Short mmCIF file of C-alpha atoms in Angstrom, two decimals:
data_model
loop_
_atom_site.label_atom_id
_atom_site.label_comp_id
_atom_site.label_asym_id
_atom_site.label_seq_id
_atom_site.Cartn_x
_atom_site.Cartn_y
_atom_site.Cartn_z
CA UNK A 1 63.57 -39.48 8.73
CA UNK A 2 67.00 -42.48 8.26
CA UNK A 3 70.49 -41.97 9.20
CA UNK A 4 71.98 -43.45 6.14
CA UNK A 5 69.85 -40.01 4.00
CA UNK A 6 71.21 -37.29 6.51
CA UNK A 7 73.16 -34.23 5.36
CA UNK A 8 75.05 -34.80 9.18
CA UNK A 9 77.82 -33.83 8.74
CA UNK A 10 79.36 -34.85 12.13
CA UNK A 11 83.67 -33.83 12.47
CA UNK A 12 85.19 -36.75 15.08
CA UNK A 13 87.60 -33.09 16.52
CA UNK A 14 87.75 -29.94 18.28
CA UNK A 15 87.23 -27.44 15.26
CA UNK A 16 90.33 -25.04 16.38
CA UNK A 17 88.57 -21.73 16.49
CA UNK A 18 86.19 -23.00 18.48
CA UNK A 19 86.32 -20.92 22.05
CA UNK A 20 83.12 -22.35 23.36
CA UNK A 21 81.52 -25.90 24.31
CA UNK A 22 77.94 -24.35 22.09
CA UNK A 23 79.97 -23.58 19.12
CA UNK A 24 81.87 -26.68 20.16
CA UNK A 25 79.42 -28.97 19.94
CA UNK A 26 77.54 -26.99 17.21
CA UNK A 27 79.97 -27.62 14.15
CA UNK A 28 81.13 -31.11 15.97
CA UNK A 29 77.83 -31.63 15.28
CA UNK A 30 77.02 -31.13 11.57
CA UNK A 31 74.59 -28.41 12.70
CA UNK A 32 76.14 -24.86 11.46
CA UNK A 33 79.11 -23.62 9.26
CA UNK A 34 80.73 -20.15 9.19
CA UNK A 35 80.52 -18.72 6.02
CA UNK A 36 82.39 -15.90 6.66
CA UNK A 37 83.04 -14.39 10.24
CA UNK A 38 80.10 -14.49 12.33
CA UNK A 39 77.78 -15.49 10.15
CA UNK A 40 76.20 -19.20 9.80
CA UNK A 41 74.78 -21.07 7.25
CA UNK A 42 72.20 -23.16 9.13
CA UNK A 43 72.60 -26.93 8.40
CA UNK A 44 69.01 -29.19 8.38
CA UNK A 45 69.79 -30.51 11.94
CA UNK A 46 71.02 -27.32 13.29
CA UNK A 47 68.02 -25.65 11.13
CA UNK A 48 65.34 -28.19 12.67
CA UNK A 49 66.63 -26.59 16.66
CA UNK A 50 65.33 -23.17 15.15
CA UNK A 51 62.24 -23.93 13.89
CA UNK A 52 61.50 -25.50 17.55
CA UNK A 53 62.08 -23.02 19.28
CA UNK A 54 61.24 -20.22 17.04
CA UNK A 55 58.17 -22.19 16.88
CA UNK A 56 57.62 -22.53 20.66
CA UNK A 57 58.29 -18.32 20.30
CA UNK A 58 55.38 -18.02 18.31
CA UNK A 59 53.20 -19.96 20.41
CA UNK A 60 53.96 -18.04 23.54
CA UNK A 61 53.65 -14.71 21.74
CA UNK A 62 50.07 -15.36 20.07
CA UNK A 63 48.94 -16.86 23.64
CA UNK A 64 49.71 -13.51 25.08
CA UNK A 65 47.30 -11.81 22.77
CA UNK A 66 50.58 -10.80 20.72
CA UNK A 67 49.78 -10.79 16.27
CA UNK A 68 53.06 -11.64 14.24
CA UNK A 69 53.84 -9.94 10.73
CA UNK A 70 57.30 -9.34 8.88
CA UNK A 71 59.08 -6.58 8.35
CA UNK A 72 61.81 -6.42 6.13
CA UNK A 73 65.72 -6.93 6.23
CA UNK A 74 66.06 -3.94 4.45
CA UNK A 75 65.70 -0.35 6.08
CA UNK A 76 65.83 2.97 4.33
CA UNK A 77 68.24 5.35 6.43
CA UNK A 78 65.29 8.17 6.59
CA UNK A 79 63.50 6.35 9.12
CA UNK A 80 66.18 6.73 11.55
CA UNK A 81 67.02 10.34 10.61
CA UNK A 82 63.13 10.79 11.44
CA UNK A 83 63.97 9.18 15.01
CA UNK A 84 67.59 10.55 15.55
CA UNK A 85 69.77 7.36 15.73
CA UNK A 86 70.76 6.70 12.14
CA UNK A 87 73.92 9.02 12.91
CA UNK A 88 74.31 7.77 16.80
CA UNK A 89 74.32 4.24 16.62
CA UNK A 90 77.33 3.80 15.58
CA UNK A 91 79.59 1.30 13.46
CA UNK A 92 77.27 -1.90 14.51
CA UNK A 93 74.74 -1.03 11.72
CA UNK A 94 75.31 -1.22 8.32
CA UNK A 95 74.64 1.07 6.37
CA UNK A 96 74.29 0.33 2.53
CA UNK A 97 72.99 2.70 -0.64
CA UNK A 98 71.74 1.26 -3.61
CA UNK A 99 71.88 1.34 -7.15
CA UNK A 100 69.59 4.48 -7.30
CA UNK A 101 71.79 6.47 -4.31
CA UNK A 102 68.93 5.34 -1.84
CA UNK A 103 70.40 4.71 2.27
CA UNK A 104 69.52 2.02 3.48
CA UNK A 105 70.69 -0.58 6.51
CA UNK A 106 70.27 -3.87 7.29
CA UNK A 107 67.87 -3.57 10.60
CA UNK A 108 69.82 -4.53 14.12
CA UNK A 109 66.30 -3.69 15.41
CA UNK A 110 62.67 -2.39 13.87
CA UNK A 111 61.41 0.49 16.28
CA UNK A 112 60.76 2.91 13.15
CA UNK A 113 60.23 0.19 11.18
CA UNK A 114 56.87 -0.60 13.67
CA UNK A 115 56.37 2.75 14.11
CA UNK A 116 56.35 4.09 10.96
CA UNK A 117 54.01 0.98 10.18
CA UNK A 118 51.23 2.09 13.63
CA UNK A 119 51.37 5.28 12.51
CA UNK A 120 50.29 4.97 8.68
CA UNK A 121 47.03 2.97 9.76
CA UNK A 122 45.67 3.56 13.60
CA UNK A 123 43.91 6.88 14.89
CA UNK A 124 41.87 5.52 18.16
CA UNK A 125 42.45 5.13 21.20
CA UNK A 126 39.17 3.04 20.09
CA UNK A 127 42.27 0.15 18.67
CA UNK A 128 44.64 -0.02 21.86
CA UNK A 129 46.49 -2.05 22.76
CA UNK A 130 47.92 -3.26 20.10
CA UNK A 131 51.60 -5.81 20.72
CA UNK A 132 52.57 -6.25 16.70
CA UNK A 133 56.39 -8.99 16.82
CA UNK A 134 57.77 -10.38 14.34
CA UNK A 135 60.94 -13.77 14.12
CA UNK A 136 63.27 -12.39 11.49
CA UNK A 137 67.76 -11.87 11.03
CA UNK A 138 69.08 -9.07 11.92
CA UNK A 139 72.78 -7.82 10.91
CA UNK A 140 75.10 -6.51 13.74
CA UNK A 141 78.99 -5.51 12.50
CA UNK A 142 80.18 -6.91 16.17
CA UNK A 143 84.13 -5.96 15.78
CA UNK A 144 84.95 -9.13 16.69
CA UNK A 145 82.17 -11.91 16.15
CA UNK A 146 83.07 -15.41 18.72
CA UNK A 147 81.26 -18.11 20.40
CA UNK A 148 79.79 -18.97 17.39
CA UNK A 149 76.15 -18.19 17.42
CA UNK A 150 76.35 -16.76 21.06
CA UNK A 151 77.65 -13.48 19.41
CA UNK A 152 77.71 -13.69 16.46
CA UNK A 153 76.92 -10.85 12.93
CA UNK A 154 73.97 -11.78 11.63
CA UNK A 155 71.54 -13.66 13.64
CA UNK A 156 67.84 -14.15 14.29
CA UNK A 157 65.39 -12.00 16.76
CA UNK A 158 62.23 -11.81 17.59
CA UNK A 159 61.14 -7.90 18.26
CA UNK A 160 57.85 -7.02 19.47
CA UNK A 161 55.81 -3.46 20.28
CA UNK A 162 53.03 -2.53 21.83
CA UNK A 163 51.29 0.69 21.40
CA UNK A 164 49.89 1.69 24.96
CA UNK A 165 48.34 5.29 25.66
CA UNK A 166 49.81 6.08 28.51
CA UNK A 167 52.38 4.13 30.90
CA UNK A 168 49.77 2.59 32.89
CA UNK A 169 48.54 0.38 29.73
CA UNK A 170 52.12 0.10 28.45
CA UNK A 171 53.37 -1.24 31.65
CA UNK A 172 50.68 -3.48 31.71
CA UNK A 173 52.14 -4.86 28.78
CA UNK A 174 55.31 -5.25 29.87
CA UNK A 175 54.09 -7.68 32.06
CA UNK A 176 52.78 -9.64 30.11
CA UNK A 177 55.17 -9.83 27.65
CA UNK A 178 57.40 -10.72 30.24
CA UNK A 179 55.23 -13.45 31.73
CA UNK A 180 54.07 -15.02 28.44
CA UNK A 181 58.52 -15.12 28.11
CA UNK A 182 58.86 -17.21 31.18
CA UNK A 183 56.78 -19.30 29.92
CA UNK A 184 58.69 -19.24 26.88
CA UNK A 185 62.07 -19.74 28.52
CA UNK A 186 60.58 -22.84 31.04
CA UNK A 187 58.80 -24.47 27.59
CA UNK A 188 62.88 -24.60 25.93
CA UNK A 189 63.64 -25.69 29.92
CA UNK A 190 65.11 -23.58 30.59
CA UNK A 191 66.14 -21.25 33.60
CA UNK A 192 65.66 -17.90 32.34
CA UNK A 193 65.73 -15.36 36.22
CA UNK A 194 64.65 -11.71 35.16
CA UNK A 195 67.39 -9.10 36.16
CA UNK A 196 67.04 -5.13 36.02
CA UNK A 197 69.11 -4.09 33.10
CA UNK A 198 70.46 -1.17 30.25
CA UNK A 199 69.07 -0.04 28.03
CA UNK A 200 71.80 1.07 25.53
CA UNK A 201 70.68 1.96 22.09
CA UNK A 202 67.55 1.17 22.31
CA UNK A 203 66.95 3.82 25.63
CA UNK A 204 63.76 3.53 28.14
CA UNK A 205 63.86 3.34 32.17
CA UNK A 206 61.82 0.53 32.66
CA UNK A 207 63.95 -2.89 31.33
CA UNK A 208 64.87 -6.17 32.30
CA UNK A 209 67.65 -8.71 30.84
CA UNK A 210 66.51 -12.35 31.33
CA UNK A 211 69.72 -14.29 31.99
CA UNK A 212 70.09 -18.61 31.46
CA UNK A 213 72.69 -19.89 33.84
CA UNK A 214 75.21 -21.88 32.65
CA UNK A 215 79.29 -21.65 33.17
CA UNK A 216 80.26 -20.09 29.89
CA UNK A 217 77.69 -17.21 30.26
CA UNK A 218 79.53 -13.82 29.73
CA UNK A 219 77.76 -12.11 32.51
CA UNK A 220 78.79 -12.39 36.38
CA UNK A 221 74.84 -12.72 38.47
CA UNK A 222 74.62 -12.93 41.99
CA UNK A 223 71.27 -14.27 43.07
CA UNK A 224 69.01 -15.95 45.63
CA UNK A 225 68.28 -19.85 44.83
CA UNK A 226 65.20 -19.28 45.40
CA UNK A 227 64.38 -17.66 42.15
CA UNK A 228 65.12 -20.79 40.64
CA UNK A 229 62.50 -23.05 42.32
CA UNK A 230 60.00 -21.04 40.70
CA UNK A 231 58.06 -21.99 37.81
CA UNK A 232 54.78 -22.08 35.81
CA UNK A 233 54.29 -24.69 34.96
CA UNK A 234 50.28 -25.44 34.56
CA UNK A 235 48.96 -22.51 35.59
CA UNK A 236 46.36 -20.81 33.61
CA UNK A 237 46.95 -17.06 33.14
CA UNK A 238 44.64 -13.91 31.69
CA UNK A 239 47.03 -11.83 30.41
CA UNK A 240 45.13 -9.21 29.25
CA UNK A 241 44.00 -9.20 33.72
CA UNK A 242 46.83 -6.41 34.95
CA UNK A 243 46.99 -7.47 38.39
CA UNK A 244 47.49 -10.44 37.60
CA UNK A 245 50.03 -10.13 35.44
CA UNK A 246 51.87 -7.38 37.45
CA UNK A 247 51.85 -10.39 40.44
CA UNK A 248 53.05 -12.60 38.86
CA UNK A 249 56.33 -10.38 37.50
CA UNK A 250 56.32 -8.88 40.62
CA UNK A 251 56.55 -12.96 42.41
CA UNK A 252 59.74 -13.01 39.81
CA UNK A 253 61.43 -9.76 40.38
CA UNK A 254 61.40 -9.53 44.07
CA UNK A 255 63.85 -12.11 44.90
CA UNK A 256 67.40 -10.39 43.95
CA UNK A 257 69.26 -11.00 41.03
CA UNK A 258 71.55 -8.87 39.22
CA UNK A 259 74.39 -8.50 36.88
CA UNK A 260 77.85 -7.65 38.53
CA UNK A 261 76.94 -4.47 36.55
CA UNK A 262 74.01 -3.68 39.08
CA UNK A 263 74.82 -5.89 41.45
CA UNK A 264 74.77 -3.97 46.21
CA UNK A 265 76.45 -6.21 47.87
CA UNK A 266 75.77 -4.60 50.77
CA UNK A 267 71.76 -5.61 49.17
CA UNK A 268 72.32 -9.05 48.84
CA UNK A 269 74.06 -10.04 52.22
CA UNK A 270 71.57 -7.90 53.86
CA UNK A 271 67.90 -9.50 51.66
CA UNK A 272 69.35 -13.07 51.12
CA UNK A 273 69.53 -15.44 53.84
CA UNK A 274 73.09 -17.16 53.80
CA UNK A 275 72.25 -20.41 52.52
CA UNK A 276 70.22 -18.99 49.39
CA UNK A 277 73.50 -17.01 48.34
CA UNK A 278 74.65 -18.61 44.67
CA UNK A 279 76.86 -16.45 42.21
CA UNK A 280 77.65 -17.92 38.47
CA UNK A 281 77.41 -16.59 35.92
CA UNK A 282 74.42 -15.77 32.85
CA UNK A 283 74.22 -15.65 28.99
CA UNK A 284 71.53 -13.42 28.07
CA UNK A 285 68.48 -14.45 26.17
CA UNK A 286 65.70 -11.55 25.67
CA UNK A 287 64.90 -8.29 27.29
CA UNK A 288 62.07 -6.89 27.15
CA UNK A 289 62.09 -2.16 27.26
CA UNK A 290 59.16 0.51 27.84
CA UNK A 291 60.54 4.30 26.60
CA UNK A 292 57.46 6.17 26.18
CA UNK A 293 57.16 8.19 23.65
CA UNK A 294 61.25 8.23 22.71
CA UNK A 295 59.69 7.47 19.34
CA UNK A 296 55.73 8.06 19.04
CA UNK A 297 57.05 11.48 19.44
CA UNK A 298 59.92 12.58 16.72
CA UNK A 299 58.05 10.37 14.34
CA UNK A 300 54.15 11.67 14.72
CA UNK A 301 52.61 8.36 15.76
CA UNK A 302 49.52 9.69 17.92
CA UNK A 303 46.18 9.26 17.96
CA UNK A 304 43.40 10.62 19.45
CA UNK A 305 41.80 10.00 22.75
CA UNK A 306 39.16 10.26 24.85
CA UNK A 307 38.97 13.57 25.04
CA UNK A 308 39.63 14.33 20.75
CA UNK A 309 43.52 14.76 21.47
CA UNK A 310 46.14 13.24 18.75
CA UNK A 311 48.46 12.20 21.69
CA UNK A 312 52.19 9.91 21.66
CA UNK A 313 51.30 6.64 21.87
CA UNK A 314 52.80 4.67 24.58
CA UNK A 315 55.87 1.70 23.91
CA UNK A 316 58.13 -0.33 24.27
CA UNK A 317 60.03 -2.86 22.08
CA UNK A 318 60.47 -6.82 22.88
CA UNK A 319 63.31 -8.45 21.91
CA UNK A 320 64.74 -13.09 22.36
CA UNK A 321 67.10 -13.46 20.33
CA UNK A 322 65.71 -17.56 18.78
CA UNK A 323 69.34 -17.97 17.07
CA UNK A 324 71.92 -17.20 20.61
CA UNK A 325 68.98 -19.31 22.06
CA UNK A 326 70.15 -22.74 19.74
CA UNK A 327 74.27 -21.48 21.41
CA UNK A 328 72.72 -20.44 25.23
CA UNK A 329 70.77 -24.04 25.64
CA UNK A 330 73.66 -26.55 24.33
CA UNK A 331 75.74 -24.21 27.12
CA UNK A 332 73.34 -24.74 30.05
CA UNK A 333 72.65 -28.90 29.22
CA UNK A 334 75.32 -31.49 27.70
CA UNK A 335 78.17 -33.48 29.52
CA UNK A 336 81.77 -34.15 27.78
CA UNK A 337 79.25 -36.71 25.10
CA UNK A 338 78.32 -33.92 23.13
CA UNK A 339 74.87 -31.83 23.64
CA UNK A 340 71.50 -32.49 25.67
CA UNK A 341 68.87 -31.39 24.39
CA UNK A 342 65.61 -30.44 26.56
CA UNK A 343 61.70 -32.70 25.10
CA UNK A 344 60.91 -28.85 23.73
CA UNK A 345 63.26 -27.90 21.11
CA UNK A 346 65.13 -31.50 20.22
CA UNK A 347 65.93 -32.28 16.54
CA UNK A 348 64.09 -35.79 16.49
CA UNK A 349 62.15 -36.94 19.89
CA UNK A 350 64.07 -40.15 20.28
CA UNK A 351 66.32 -42.42 18.33
CA UNK A 352 67.06 -45.85 16.86
CA UNK A 353 69.64 -47.25 16.68
CA UNK A 354 70.21 -50.70 15.32
CA UNK A 355 73.60 -52.59 16.13
CA UNK A 356 73.45 -54.50 13.55
CA UNK A 357 72.67 -53.71 10.77
CA UNK A 358 71.35 -55.71 7.02
CA UNK A 359 70.49 -58.69 9.78
CA UNK A 360 66.67 -59.31 8.81
CA UNK A 361 64.92 -59.98 12.23
CA UNK A 362 66.70 -56.01 13.18
CA UNK A 363 66.76 -54.43 10.73
CA UNK A 364 62.33 -55.80 10.24
CA UNK A 365 62.14 -54.60 13.68
CA UNK A 366 63.58 -51.13 13.34
CA UNK A 367 61.82 -50.49 9.74
CA UNK A 368 57.96 -51.64 12.90
CA UNK A 369 59.96 -48.78 15.28
CA UNK A 370 59.92 -46.09 13.30
CA UNK A 371 56.85 -46.76 11.76
CA UNK A 372 55.08 -47.18 14.97
CA UNK A 373 56.85 -44.13 16.33
CA UNK A 374 55.55 -41.64 12.83
CA UNK A 375 52.27 -43.30 12.94
CA UNK A 376 52.08 -41.53 17.35
CA UNK A 377 52.94 -37.92 15.31
CA UNK A 378 56.20 -38.62 16.87
CA UNK A 379 59.70 -37.20 15.01
CA UNK A 380 62.08 -40.15 14.99
CA UNK A 381 65.25 -40.47 13.36
CA UNK A 382 66.51 -43.91 12.61
CA UNK A 383 70.90 -44.33 12.43
CA UNK A 384 71.06 -47.05 9.99
CA UNK A 385 74.21 -46.82 9.24
CA UNK A 386 76.59 -49.93 8.29
CA UNK A 387 78.72 -49.56 10.62
CA UNK A 388 79.91 -50.14 14.50
CA UNK A 389 77.46 -49.52 17.40
CA UNK A 390 80.00 -47.41 19.48
CA UNK A 391 80.12 -45.69 16.76
CA UNK A 392 77.02 -45.41 16.49
CA UNK A 393 76.47 -43.94 20.47
CA UNK A 394 78.81 -42.04 20.02
CA UNK A 395 77.02 -39.88 17.42
CA UNK A 396 73.77 -40.61 19.23
CA UNK A 397 75.12 -39.21 22.65
CA UNK A 398 76.81 -35.16 20.45
CA UNK A 399 73.36 -34.56 18.96
CA UNK A 400 72.29 -35.17 22.52
CA UNK A 401 68.69 -37.09 20.85
CA UNK A 402 67.03 -37.05 24.83
CA UNK A 403 65.66 -41.14 24.08
CA UNK A 404 67.59 -43.19 21.57
CA UNK A 405 66.03 -47.30 21.09
CA UNK A 406 68.97 -50.18 20.95
CA UNK A 407 67.76 -52.46 19.03
CA UNK A 408 69.70 -55.91 18.75
CA UNK A 409 69.70 -59.36 17.81
CA UNK A 410 69.83 -61.27 20.91
CA UNK A 411 66.97 -58.56 22.52
CA UNK A 412 64.57 -59.03 18.85
CA UNK A 413 65.07 -63.01 20.10
CA UNK A 414 63.14 -62.67 23.12
CA UNK A 415 61.33 -59.25 21.99
CA UNK A 416 62.88 -56.46 23.96
CA UNK A 417 64.23 -53.48 22.95
CA UNK A 418 66.38 -51.17 25.25
CA UNK A 419 65.48 -47.27 26.48
CA UNK A 420 67.44 -45.19 27.52
CA UNK A 421 67.62 -41.63 28.86
CA UNK A 422 70.89 -38.83 27.23
CA UNK A 423 70.32 -37.47 30.48
CA UNK A 424 70.82 -40.15 33.03
CA UNK A 425 72.65 -42.73 31.71
CA UNK A 426 68.96 -44.72 31.97
CA UNK A 427 68.64 -47.91 29.94
CA UNK A 428 65.77 -50.59 31.26
CA UNK A 429 64.46 -53.00 28.27
CA UNK A 430 61.23 -53.22 27.74
CA UNK A 431 59.12 -54.84 25.08
CA UNK A 432 59.21 -52.09 21.34
CA UNK A 433 54.41 -51.38 22.28
CA UNK A 434 55.94 -50.03 25.38
CA UNK A 435 59.18 -47.81 24.35
CA UNK A 436 56.74 -45.70 21.53
CA UNK A 437 54.06 -46.02 24.42
CA UNK A 438 56.47 -44.48 27.14
CA UNK A 439 58.21 -42.42 24.68
CA UNK A 440 54.68 -40.47 23.41
CA UNK A 441 53.75 -39.89 27.37
CA UNK A 442 56.93 -38.11 28.02
CA UNK A 443 56.18 -35.14 24.55
CA UNK A 444 52.72 -35.89 25.08
CA UNK A 445 53.15 -32.77 27.98
CA UNK A 446 55.73 -31.23 26.60
#
């Protein structure tokens, strides 16, 4: 990818209508363009980040044994009437009538449709447990869409649905989802804290939401700092060992962590040492639900158990806000110069800055670096524009690429380039081949 040929419509000034950091930087970095209130086009840079996040979600869902499919954005209203939610859902649902006067809706979630798919094909407990998921665009007609992709009307979401014979099996699936989410967010460079939550219109008694700490979060959160030290790292997890996943969930949910809606000051003070008490704000990026037979009973999603009885399956649904995560990561990782992408989700692995475009030796050195990085399977961005060095550095900082290799005539004469960390600002001179090896080493463990 060469900057001179790439579509990157960056803005120098902050847009007047952008109220939070992620909205400002996504517009300034040329990641998105608003098409209507709460509806955005994802431009090439933003789409690359969105795709990287989506890929991580897919990988971790499938690592946990969950099976991908794809359901449509439009759903028949009759399915929602079966569950009793069509009239109850409210004005956030976008209702549509097609040319044959059939009532449809733009799906805000997919519990009814996945239950219909399940009941049409599964009839025995021997086919359980089963978890199906997809990543699909959703629409909720927010009365006041704002904050860019953080609270838009159209959004990309991963929603998964488990089907189990009984409560114990469903809770095992619930725990499996919690663990898979912990690893998913960790790979994105985020500390996402599971907190008990309200189920809202989806329903159910057991539910946790995952919040990323950020100053601009919509919720005030109270937590034990110890929870931020927990990491899965390279720990191997047997997702189908209920005891193992339950132990991990207990490890992450035992330290105090609540939003202002469920915060209990007396418990907080009694359970958490004063030096570990923290108050911050958080952004919700995912939620897991267990709701039992809320949908399977009215929609007749039944299986025959080992006694020959037809019983409704126990279900749960589990969501991750894929497009919302782009904004949440920026809110959690930025400075006054721009975005700072974690290595796991960066649109490009490294940016090469040619400080004297047109100089034969510098151009050749940059081309050689670009080819060497590509040969290592890396995705570099080469700033080959005929622009001043300061402008190139400012663009690199704004779009947030974690590593920069700077190439100039003096360095080329000594066979040296400068490798700079976007996060720390630290720079080191090294030979070009050493810089390539260092970048490859960094991303080998991502």
